[in-house]
Short mmCIF file of C-alpha atoms in Angstrom, two decimals:
data_model
loop_
_atom_site.label_atom_id
_atom_site.label_comp_id
_atom_site.label_asym_id
_atom_site.label_seq_id
_atom_site.Cartn_x
_atom_site.Cartn_y
_atom_site.Cartn_z
CA MET A 1 0.00 0.00 0.00
CA SER A 2 2.87 2.40 0.75
CA PRO A 3 3.98 2.73 -2.92
CA LEU A 4 0.43 3.70 -3.89
CA VAL A 5 0.17 6.34 -1.17
CA ALA A 6 3.65 7.64 -2.05
CA THR A 7 2.49 8.53 -5.58
CA GLY A 8 0.37 11.33 -4.10
CA SER A 9 -2.60 10.26 -6.23
CA ILE A 10 -4.62 9.06 -3.25
CA ASP A 11 -6.78 11.57 -1.39
CA GLY A 12 -8.55 9.22 1.06
CA LEU A 13 -7.23 6.47 3.31
CA ALA A 14 -9.31 4.00 5.31
CA PHE A 15 -7.12 1.78 7.46
CA ILE A 16 -7.72 -0.74 10.24
CA GLY A 17 -4.54 -1.98 11.91
CA GLY A 18 -1.61 -0.89 14.04
CA ALA A 19 -0.77 2.74 14.80
CA ASN A 20 2.82 2.44 13.57
CA ALA A 21 1.71 1.06 10.20
CA ALA A 22 -0.89 3.84 9.87
CA ASP A 23 1.67 6.54 10.74
CA ASN A 24 4.12 5.18 8.16
CA LEU A 25 1.45 5.15 5.46
CA ILE A 26 0.44 8.73 6.17
CA LYS A 27 4.06 9.92 6.23
CA SER A 28 4.72 8.26 2.86
CA HIS A 29 2.27 10.65 1.18
CA PRO A 30 4.06 13.68 -0.35
CA ASN A 31 1.26 15.91 1.00
CA PRO A 32 0.01 14.04 4.09
CA HIS A 33 -2.30 16.84 5.24
CA ARG A 34 -4.29 16.38 2.04
CA LEU A 35 -5.37 12.87 3.04
CA LYS A 36 -8.92 12.36 4.22
CA LEU A 37 -8.46 9.75 6.94
CA PHE A 38 -10.47 7.01 8.55
CA LEU A 39 -8.42 5.04 11.08
CA GLN A 40 -9.28 2.31 13.58
CA LEU A 41 -6.17 1.24 15.44
CA GLU A 42 -5.41 -0.66 18.67
CA GLY A 43 -7.87 -1.20 21.51
CA LYS A 44 -7.94 -2.53 25.07
CA ASN A 45 -11.64 -3.28 25.42
CA MET A 46 -12.92 -4.07 28.90
CA ALA A 47 -15.47 -6.64 30.00
CA ILE A 48 -16.90 -5.18 33.20
CA LEU A 49 -18.76 -7.72 35.32
CA LEU A 50 -20.91 -6.02 37.93
CA PRO A 51 -21.62 -7.70 41.30
CA ASP A 52 -25.30 -8.42 40.70
CA ILE A 53 -24.65 -11.11 38.07
CA PHE A 54 -22.99 -13.24 40.76
CA GLU A 55 -26.09 -13.32 42.94
CA GLU A 56 -27.58 -16.77 43.42
CA ASP A 57 -30.77 -15.91 41.55
CA ASN A 58 -28.73 -14.89 38.48
CA ALA A 59 -26.84 -18.16 37.96
CA ALA A 60 -28.25 -18.66 34.46
CA HIS A 61 -27.32 -15.11 33.48
CA LEU A 62 -23.80 -15.64 34.80
CA ASP A 63 -23.40 -18.75 32.63
CA LYS A 64 -24.51 -16.77 29.58
CA THR A 65 -22.06 -14.02 30.52
CA ILE A 66 -19.15 -16.48 30.71
CA LYS A 67 -19.95 -17.75 27.21
CA GLU A 68 -20.30 -14.24 25.83
CA VAL A 69 -17.05 -13.05 27.41
CA LEU A 70 -15.11 -16.04 26.04
CA LEU A 71 -16.64 -15.45 22.62
CA GLY A 72 -15.59 -11.82 22.87
CA PHE A 73 -12.00 -12.92 23.40
CA LEU A 74 -12.02 -15.83 20.96
CA SER A 75 -13.83 -14.55 17.87
CA PHE A 76 -11.50 -14.46 14.86
CA ASN A 77 -8.79 -15.93 17.08
CA TRP A 78 -8.26 -12.62 18.91
CA GLN A 79 -7.08 -11.02 15.65
CA ARG A 80 -9.37 -7.99 15.77
CA CYS A 81 -9.21 -4.63 17.49
CA THR A 82 -12.77 -5.07 18.76
CA ALA A 83 -12.01 -8.25 20.74
CA LEU A 84 -12.34 -8.14 24.50
CA LYS A 85 -8.87 -7.69 26.01
CA GLN A 86 -9.40 -7.46 29.78
CA ILE A 87 -11.91 -8.61 32.41
CA PHE A 88 -12.70 -6.46 35.44
CA VAL A 89 -14.47 -8.28 38.25
CA PRO A 90 -15.11 -7.43 41.92
CA GLN A 91 -12.45 -9.00 44.17
CA LYS A 92 -15.16 -10.87 46.09
CA TYR A 93 -16.17 -12.85 42.99
CA ALA A 94 -12.86 -13.04 41.13
CA LYS A 95 -12.03 -16.61 42.17
CA LEU A 96 -15.50 -17.84 41.20
CA LEU A 97 -15.17 -16.21 37.79
CA ALA A 98 -11.71 -17.73 37.30
CA GLU A 99 -13.06 -21.19 38.10
CA LYS A 100 -15.93 -20.86 35.63
CA LEU A 101 -13.63 -19.55 32.89
CA PHE A 102 -11.30 -22.48 33.54
CA VAL A 103 -14.14 -24.98 33.02
CA ALA A 104 -15.35 -23.21 29.86
CA ALA A 105 -11.83 -22.96 28.40
CA GLU A 106 -11.21 -26.68 28.88
CA GLU A 107 -14.09 -27.40 26.50
CA LEU A 108 -12.56 -25.43 23.64
CA ARG A 109 -11.20 -27.28 20.62
CA GLY A 110 -7.98 -26.20 18.94
CA GLY A 111 -6.88 -26.96 15.39
CA LEU A 112 -6.68 -25.62 11.85
CA PRO A 113 -9.54 -23.37 10.69
CA TRP A 114 -11.05 -26.00 8.40
CA GLN A 115 -10.91 -28.82 10.93
CA THR A 116 -14.24 -29.94 12.40
CA TRP A 117 -15.28 -31.78 15.52
CA GLU A 118 -18.40 -33.68 16.45
CA GLY A 119 -20.42 -31.84 19.07
CA ALA A 120 -22.50 -33.39 21.83
CA ASP A 121 -25.60 -33.08 19.64
CA GLY A 122 -23.89 -34.77 16.71
CA LYS A 123 -23.35 -31.56 14.73
CA ARG A 124 -19.96 -30.81 13.19
CA LEU A 125 -18.19 -27.89 14.87
CA PHE A 126 -15.22 -25.96 13.55
CA SER A 127 -12.05 -25.38 15.57
CA GLN A 128 -12.53 -22.65 18.15
CA ILE A 129 -8.80 -22.01 18.65
CA THR A 130 -6.72 -21.63 15.50
CA PRO A 131 -3.06 -20.71 14.82
CA LEU A 132 -1.74 -17.19 15.20
CA PRO A 133 -0.39 -15.58 11.99
CA ASN A 134 3.34 -15.78 12.76
CA GLN A 135 6.08 -16.51 15.29
CA SER A 136 6.37 -12.82 16.14
CA ARG A 137 2.88 -12.93 17.62
CA ILE A 138 3.84 -16.01 19.67
CA SER A 139 6.89 -14.16 21.03
CA SER A 140 4.72 -11.19 21.97
CA MET A 141 2.27 -13.42 23.87
CA LYS A 142 5.08 -15.19 25.72
CA ARG A 143 6.59 -11.84 26.74
CA LEU A 144 3.32 -10.67 28.25
CA ILE A 145 2.68 -14.00 29.96
CA ASN A 146 6.18 -14.23 31.43
CA ASP A 147 6.04 -10.64 32.66
CA ALA A 148 2.69 -11.26 34.38
CA LYS A 149 3.89 -14.52 35.95
CA SER A 150 7.04 -12.85 37.25
CA LYS A 151 4.84 -10.30 39.04
CA GLY A 152 2.45 -12.74 40.68
CA ALA A 153 -0.11 -13.86 38.11
CA ASN A 154 -0.79 -17.52 37.39
CA ILE A 155 -2.05 -19.41 34.35
CA ILE A 156 -5.07 -21.22 35.74
CA ASN A 157 -6.06 -23.44 32.79
CA LYS A 158 -4.30 -26.66 31.83
CA ASN A 159 -1.45 -26.15 29.33
CA GLY A 160 -2.37 -22.47 28.97
CA GLY A 161 0.20 -20.60 26.89
CA SER A 162 1.76 -23.78 25.49
CA ILE A 163 2.31 -24.39 21.76
CA VAL A 164 0.64 -27.34 20.10
CA GLY A 165 1.84 -28.96 16.89
CA GLY A 166 5.62 -28.85 16.90
CA LEU A 167 8.52 -26.43 16.94
CA ASN A 168 7.30 -24.15 14.14
CA SER A 169 3.63 -24.23 15.10
CA THR A 170 1.76 -21.03 16.01
CA LEU A 171 -1.21 -22.80 17.63
CA MET A 172 -1.25 -21.54 21.21
CA VAL A 173 -3.48 -22.81 23.98
CA PRO A 174 -5.27 -19.78 25.49
CA ALA A 175 -3.71 -18.58 28.74
CA ILE A 176 -6.14 -17.36 31.41
CA LEU A 177 -4.11 -15.10 33.69
CA TYR A 178 -5.28 -14.64 37.29
CA SER A 179 -4.92 -12.25 38.87
CA VAL A 180 -3.64 -9.32 36.81
CA SER A 181 -2.65 -5.96 38.32
CA GLU A 182 -1.52 -2.56 37.08
CA THR A 183 2.16 -3.51 37.57
CA MET A 184 1.94 -5.95 34.64
CA ASP A 185 2.42 -5.11 30.97
CA VAL A 186 -0.68 -7.05 29.90
CA TYR A 187 -2.80 -4.79 32.12
CA HIS A 188 -2.03 -1.87 29.80
CA GLU A 189 -0.97 -3.32 26.43
CA GLU A 190 -3.21 -4.71 23.72
CA GLN A 191 -2.28 -8.40 23.55
CA PHE A 192 -3.89 -9.24 20.17
CA GLY A 193 -3.65 -12.94 20.97
CA PRO A 194 -4.89 -15.81 23.19
CA VAL A 195 -4.28 -14.26 26.60
CA VAL A 196 -7.25 -13.67 28.92
CA PRO A 197 -6.34 -11.32 31.81
CA ILE A 198 -8.61 -11.27 34.87
CA ALA A 199 -8.20 -8.05 36.87
CA PRO A 200 -9.95 -8.08 40.29
CA HIS A 201 -10.83 -4.73 41.84
CA ASP A 202 -11.96 -3.53 45.27
CA ASP A 203 -14.24 -0.76 44.05
CA ILE A 204 -15.77 0.50 40.82
CA GLU A 205 -13.51 3.58 40.88
CA THR A 206 -10.66 1.36 39.67
CA VAL A 207 -12.65 0.51 36.55
CA ILE A 208 -13.64 4.14 36.00
CA ALA A 209 -10.03 5.31 36.28
CA TYR A 210 -8.84 2.59 33.89
CA GLY A 211 -11.32 3.68 31.24
CA ARG A 212 -10.89 7.40 31.79
CA ASP A 213 -7.10 7.46 31.93
CA GLY A 214 -6.38 4.71 29.40
CA LYS A 215 -4.74 5.29 26.04
CA TYR A 216 -7.56 3.74 24.05
CA GLY A 217 -11.26 4.54 23.79
CA MET A 218 -12.78 2.05 21.41
CA GLN A 219 -15.43 0.02 23.25
CA CYS A 220 -16.34 -1.62 26.52
CA SER A 221 -18.87 -4.26 27.58
CA ILE A 222 -20.93 -4.01 30.78
CA PHE A 223 -22.51 -7.21 32.11
CA THR A 224 -25.34 -6.79 34.59
CA THR A 225 -28.98 -7.63 35.38
CA LYS A 226 -29.82 -4.14 36.63
CA GLY A 227 -30.13 -0.91 34.69
CA GLU A 228 -29.79 1.34 37.70
CA GLY A 229 -26.83 1.91 40.02
CA ASP A 230 -23.34 1.22 38.69
CA ALA A 231 -24.53 0.31 35.19
CA ALA A 232 -26.24 3.66 34.60
CA ALA A 233 -23.36 5.55 36.20
CA LEU A 234 -20.81 3.79 33.97
CA VAL A 235 -22.78 4.60 30.83
CA ASP A 236 -22.89 8.27 31.81
CA LEU A 237 -19.18 8.39 32.60
CA PHE A 238 -18.00 6.31 29.65
CA SER A 239 -20.17 8.10 27.08
CA ALA A 240 -17.35 10.64 26.83
CA VAL A 241 -14.63 7.95 26.79
CA PHE A 242 -15.67 5.14 24.42
CA GLY A 243 -17.17 5.06 20.95
CA LYS A 244 -19.48 2.17 21.80
CA ILE A 245 -20.79 0.77 25.08
CA ASN A 246 -22.19 -2.77 24.86
CA ILE A 247 -24.71 -4.05 27.41
CA ASN A 248 -24.49 -7.80 28.10
CA SER A 249 -22.74 -8.48 24.82
CA GLN A 250 -19.19 -8.65 23.52
CA CYS A 251 -17.56 -5.76 21.69
CA GLY A 252 -17.78 -5.86 17.90
CA GLN A 253 -18.03 -4.00 14.64
CA SER A 254 -21.41 -3.17 13.17
CA PRO A 255 -20.87 -0.54 10.44
CA ASP A 256 -23.80 -1.85 8.42
CA SER A 257 -26.24 -1.01 11.22
CA LEU A 258 -24.46 1.26 13.71
CA PRO A 259 -21.62 3.79 13.34
CA PHE A 260 -18.17 2.43 14.20
CA TRP A 261 -15.77 4.91 15.71
CA GLY A 262 -13.52 5.40 18.70
CA ARG A 263 -11.80 7.96 20.85
CA GLY A 264 -8.43 8.56 22.43
CA SER A 265 -5.39 7.42 20.48
CA LEU A 266 -7.10 4.74 18.46
CA ALA A 267 -9.37 6.28 15.86
CA MET A 268 -10.08 9.02 13.35
CA GLY A 269 -13.37 9.29 11.52
CA THR A 270 -16.48 7.11 11.41
CA MET A 271 -17.15 3.84 9.61
CA SER A 272 -20.73 3.11 8.59
CA ILE A 273 -22.76 2.68 5.42
CA ARG A 274 -24.67 5.89 6.16
CA GLU A 275 -21.53 7.87 6.96
CA ALA A 276 -19.35 6.53 4.12
CA ILE A 277 -20.04 9.35 1.66
CA ASN A 278 -19.59 12.06 4.29
CA SER A 279 -16.40 10.45 5.60
CA PHE A 280 -14.71 10.75 2.21
CA SER A 281 -16.27 13.97 1.00
CA THR A 282 -15.04 17.53 1.40
CA GLN A 283 -17.76 20.07 2.00
CA THR A 284 -17.97 23.14 -0.21
CA VAL A 285 -20.27 26.13 0.35
CA VAL A 286 -21.51 28.33 -2.50
CA ALA A 287 -22.37 31.69 -0.88
CA TYR A 288 -23.60 35.10 -1.93
CA LYS A 289 -24.67 38.40 -0.36
CA PRO A 290 -28.12 39.67 -1.35
CA SER A 291 -27.95 43.02 -3.17
CA GLU A 292 -30.48 45.85 -3.31
CA ASN A 293 -31.63 45.06 -6.84
CA ASP A 294 -31.33 41.31 -6.03
CA VAL A 295 -29.31 40.60 -9.18
CA THR A 296 -26.99 38.41 -7.16
CA GLY A 297 -29.92 36.48 -5.80
CA GLN A 298 -31.23 35.89 -9.33
CA VAL A 299 -27.80 34.72 -10.44
CA ALA A 300 -27.53 32.37 -7.47
CA SER A 301 -30.97 30.95 -8.23
CA VAL A 302 -30.01 30.18 -11.82
CA ILE A 303 -26.72 28.62 -10.76
CA TYR A 304 -28.57 26.45 -8.26
CA SER A 305 -30.91 25.17 -10.97
CA LYS A 306 -28.24 24.65 -13.64
CA THR A 307 -25.27 23.09 -11.85
CA ASN A 308 -24.97 19.42 -11.01
CA PHE A 309 -23.16 20.25 -7.78
CA THR A 310 -26.15 21.97 -6.14
CA GLN A 311 -28.71 19.34 -7.03
CA ASP A 312 -30.19 17.19 -4.27
CA VAL A 313 -28.92 13.66 -4.01
CA ALA A 314 -31.72 11.18 -4.68
#
């Protein structure tokens, strides 16, 4: 893509990927300020589990939440900016959550994308864990895991973080890290791989500060059974922090039905079908000052009726 941008013939750039790659593309343009940009870069999307879902009466909802959170981490093998990247859970319920995630993770099947497995109902299921794109991604995951372990975190699932399939394989067993704290790199960095950090907290202010002061502002997911209290407060506070707030569902793109944008250091512009034309258009105003004899007004009226530019879009 860089050689195309370097020709100077491109006026608009839509890019989803890493910040460094985006910066290099923009800099390669001979007139970078001329580029109309849409960028969606890194994200560190939170799954915020509120205390009420752990109440005894909400056991079924908690089970659904566990499945949705794992899906939010696993979809597309973690290779998307909109994947969930961190779980915040009250300290009181952190161990329970870790245990349930452990059980759910043990049921996951790993293999090549086209491999299938027979489910309990007899249906064929595709691999849920598939290889990462390259060895560099494996090295990055190991760095984050080793840093977290050296500072007190543990991998709680069997064989978590191990490589399956031989020396050159990039198929990594997901590593559920418990418990993760602000001293660890994975607490702040986007992992973009099969690492599931569980971050217990003593009060909701920790979650608020993480969202407010963080580098990224793409999305977050709030899991609850109550609309009042902390849930409503978080929506109010995070409405100025994140581009999308999901209630009881994983983070994800939806440009065909909802605008996709972000805040902070991760995004420029809006992606959606409705916004596409505006995102890559430059507005122009045709103006005039009415005169006493209104000649200018008559001229403007004729121009409006005769030019293609001023006609309404059907």
